[in-house]
Amino acid sequence: QDGRDKFLKPSRLFQGQGALKLKFDGDFILCEGEEISFEDLLQKVDRDSIVQYAVEQHPKIASVHPHSLNTLYVG
């Protein structure tokens, strides 16, 4: 438990549908800001789900499309 926010999402995600933002706070799990039990969390997700750390991107990169993680290709 490193204090960083995480996302739980289906492994075959389309435009963020089904992604849930999680925060682990001691013995509690916060899902989209609401306290939830581990058992209830399992009911909300597909069997093939992954957990990823939330990333905070630079404001200039985020301004391209603020609702997604943007990447910059320099080739």
PDB file of C-alpha atoms in Angstrom:
ATOM      1  CA  GLN A   1       0.000   0.000   0.000  1.00  0.00           C
ATOM      2  CA  ASP A   2       1.955   2.927  -1.300  1.00  0.00           C
ATOM      3  CA  GLY A   3      -0.826   5.531  -1.117  1.00  0.00           C
ATOM      4  CA  ARG A   4      -1.058   5.970  -4.895  1.00  0.00           C
ATOM      5  CA  ASP A   5      -4.481   5.854  -6.536  1.00  0.00           C
ATOM      6  CA  LYS A   6      -5.145   2.931  -8.832  1.00  0.00           C
ATOM      7  CA  PHE A   7      -7.571   1.944 -11.564  1.00  0.00           C
ATOM      8  CA  LEU A   8      -9.296  -1.403 -11.777  1.00  0.00           C
ATOM      9  CA  LYS A   9     -10.422  -1.994 -15.323  1.00  0.00           C
ATOM     10  CA  PRO A  10     -11.410  -4.705 -17.770  1.00  0.00           C
ATOM     11  CA  SER A  11      -8.433  -6.060 -19.712  1.00  0.00           C
ATOM     12  CA  ARG A  12     -10.291  -5.280 -22.944  1.00  0.00           C
ATOM     13  CA  LEU A  13     -11.199  -1.680 -22.195  1.00  0.00           C
ATOM     14  CA  PHE A  14     -12.880   0.601 -24.715  1.00  0.00           C
ATOM     15  CA  GLN A  15     -12.647   4.364 -24.105  1.00  0.00           C
ATOM     16  CA  GLY A  16     -12.484   3.960 -20.344  1.00  0.00           C
ATOM     17  CA  GLN A  17     -15.798   2.116 -20.026  1.00  0.00           C
ATOM     18  CA  GLY A  18     -15.832  -0.023 -16.907  1.00  0.00           C
ATOM     19  CA  ALA A  19     -12.767   1.560 -15.265  1.00  0.00           C
ATOM     20  CA  LEU A  20     -13.041   2.215 -11.535  1.00  0.00           C
ATOM     21  CA  LYS A  21     -10.744   4.538  -9.579  1.00  0.00           C
ATOM     22  CA  LEU A  22      -9.576   2.932  -6.329  1.00  0.00           C
ATOM     23  CA  LYS A  23      -7.821   4.189  -3.239  1.00  0.00           C
ATOM     24  CA  PHE A  24      -6.636   1.911  -0.474  1.00  0.00           C
ATOM     25  CA  ASP A  25      -6.787   3.632   2.902  1.00  0.00           C
ATOM     26  CA  GLY A  26      -5.668   1.330   5.686  1.00  0.00           C
ATOM     27  CA  ASP A  27      -8.309  -1.386   5.966  1.00  0.00           C
ATOM     28  CA  PHE A  28     -10.703   0.437   3.629  1.00  0.00           C
ATOM     29  CA  ILE A  29     -11.151   0.401  -0.127  1.00  0.00           C
ATOM     30  CA  LEU A  30     -12.577   3.540  -1.692  1.00  0.00           C
ATOM     31  CA  CYS A  31     -14.143   2.953  -5.099  1.00  0.00           C
ATOM     32  CA  GLU A  32     -15.053   6.170  -6.918  1.00  0.00           C
ATOM     33  CA  GLY A  33     -14.875   7.879  -3.500  1.00  0.00           C
ATOM     34  CA  GLU A  34     -17.273   5.481  -1.742  1.00  0.00           C
ATOM     35  CA  GLU A  35     -16.190   2.883   0.829  1.00  0.00           C
ATOM     36  CA  ILE A  36     -16.670  -0.649  -0.499  1.00  0.00           C
ATOM     37  CA  SER A  37     -15.864  -4.167   0.681  1.00  0.00           C
ATOM     38  CA  PHE A  38     -13.519  -6.367  -1.315  1.00  0.00           C
ATOM     39  CA  GLU A  39     -16.381  -8.784  -1.992  1.00  0.00           C
ATOM     40  CA  ASP A  40     -18.606  -6.002  -3.366  1.00  0.00           C
ATOM     41  CA  LEU A  41     -15.729  -4.736  -5.493  1.00  0.00           C
ATOM     42  CA  LEU A  42     -15.345  -8.183  -7.049  1.00  0.00           C
ATOM     43  CA  GLN A  43     -19.032  -8.090  -8.033  1.00  0.00           C
ATOM     44  CA  LYS A  44     -18.459  -4.862 -10.009  1.00  0.00           C
ATOM     45  CA  VAL A  45     -15.670  -6.097 -12.288  1.00  0.00           C
ATOM     46  CA  ASP A  46     -15.119  -8.588 -15.068  1.00  0.00           C
ATOM     47  CA  ARG A  47     -13.158 -11.711 -14.357  1.00  0.00           C
ATOM     48  CA  ASP A  48     -10.420 -10.508 -16.723  1.00  0.00           C
ATOM     49  CA  SER A  49      -9.536  -7.218 -15.026  1.00  0.00           C
ATOM     50  CA  ILE A  50      -6.252  -5.493 -14.299  1.00  0.00           C
ATOM     51  CA  VAL A  51      -5.062  -2.973 -11.719  1.00  0.00           C
ATOM     52  CA  GLN A  52      -2.905  -0.051 -12.841  1.00  0.00           C
ATOM     53  CA  TYR A  53      -1.450   2.926 -11.018  1.00  0.00           C
ATOM     54  CA  ALA A  54      -3.100   6.252 -11.790  1.00  0.00           C
ATOM     55  CA  VAL A  55      -0.775   8.572 -13.684  1.00  0.00           C
ATOM     56  CA  GLU A  56      -0.680  12.330 -13.319  1.00  0.00           C
ATOM     57  CA  GLN A  57       0.470  13.810 -16.586  1.00  0.00           C
ATOM     58  CA  HIS A  58       1.976  17.209 -17.286  1.00  0.00           C
ATOM     59  CA  PRO A  59      -0.755  19.890 -17.714  1.00  0.00           C
ATOM     60  CA  LYS A  60       0.310  20.708 -21.291  1.00  0.00           C
ATOM     61  CA  ILE A  61       0.043  17.052 -22.361  1.00  0.00           C
ATOM     62  CA  ALA A  62      -3.238  16.663 -20.447  1.00  0.00           C
ATOM     63  CA  SER A  63      -4.694  19.681 -22.267  1.00  0.00           C
ATOM     64  CA  VAL A  64      -4.755  17.703 -25.540  1.00  0.00           C
ATOM     65  CA  HIS A  65      -7.567  15.523 -24.155  1.00  0.00           C
ATOM     66  CA  PRO A  66      -8.048  15.898 -20.387  1.00  0.00           C
ATOM     67  CA  HIS A  67     -10.181  12.741 -19.977  1.00  0.00           C
ATOM     68  CA  SER A  68      -7.551  10.259 -21.136  1.00  0.00           C
ATOM     69  CA  LEU A  69      -3.889   9.452 -20.759  1.00  0.00           C
ATOM     70  CA  ASN A  70      -2.180  11.109 -23.719  1.00  0.00           C
ATOM     71  CA  THR A  71       1.100   9.944 -25.182  1.00  0.00           C
ATOM     72  CA  LEU A  72       3.608  11.845 -27.231  1.00  0.00           C
ATOM     73  CA  TYR A  73       5.503  10.112 -30.029  1.00  0.00           C
ATOM     74  CA  VAL A  74       8.732  11.686 -31.185  1.00  0.00           C
ATOM     75  CA  GLY A  75      10.159   9.851 -34.142  1.00  0.00           C
TER      76      GLY A  75
END
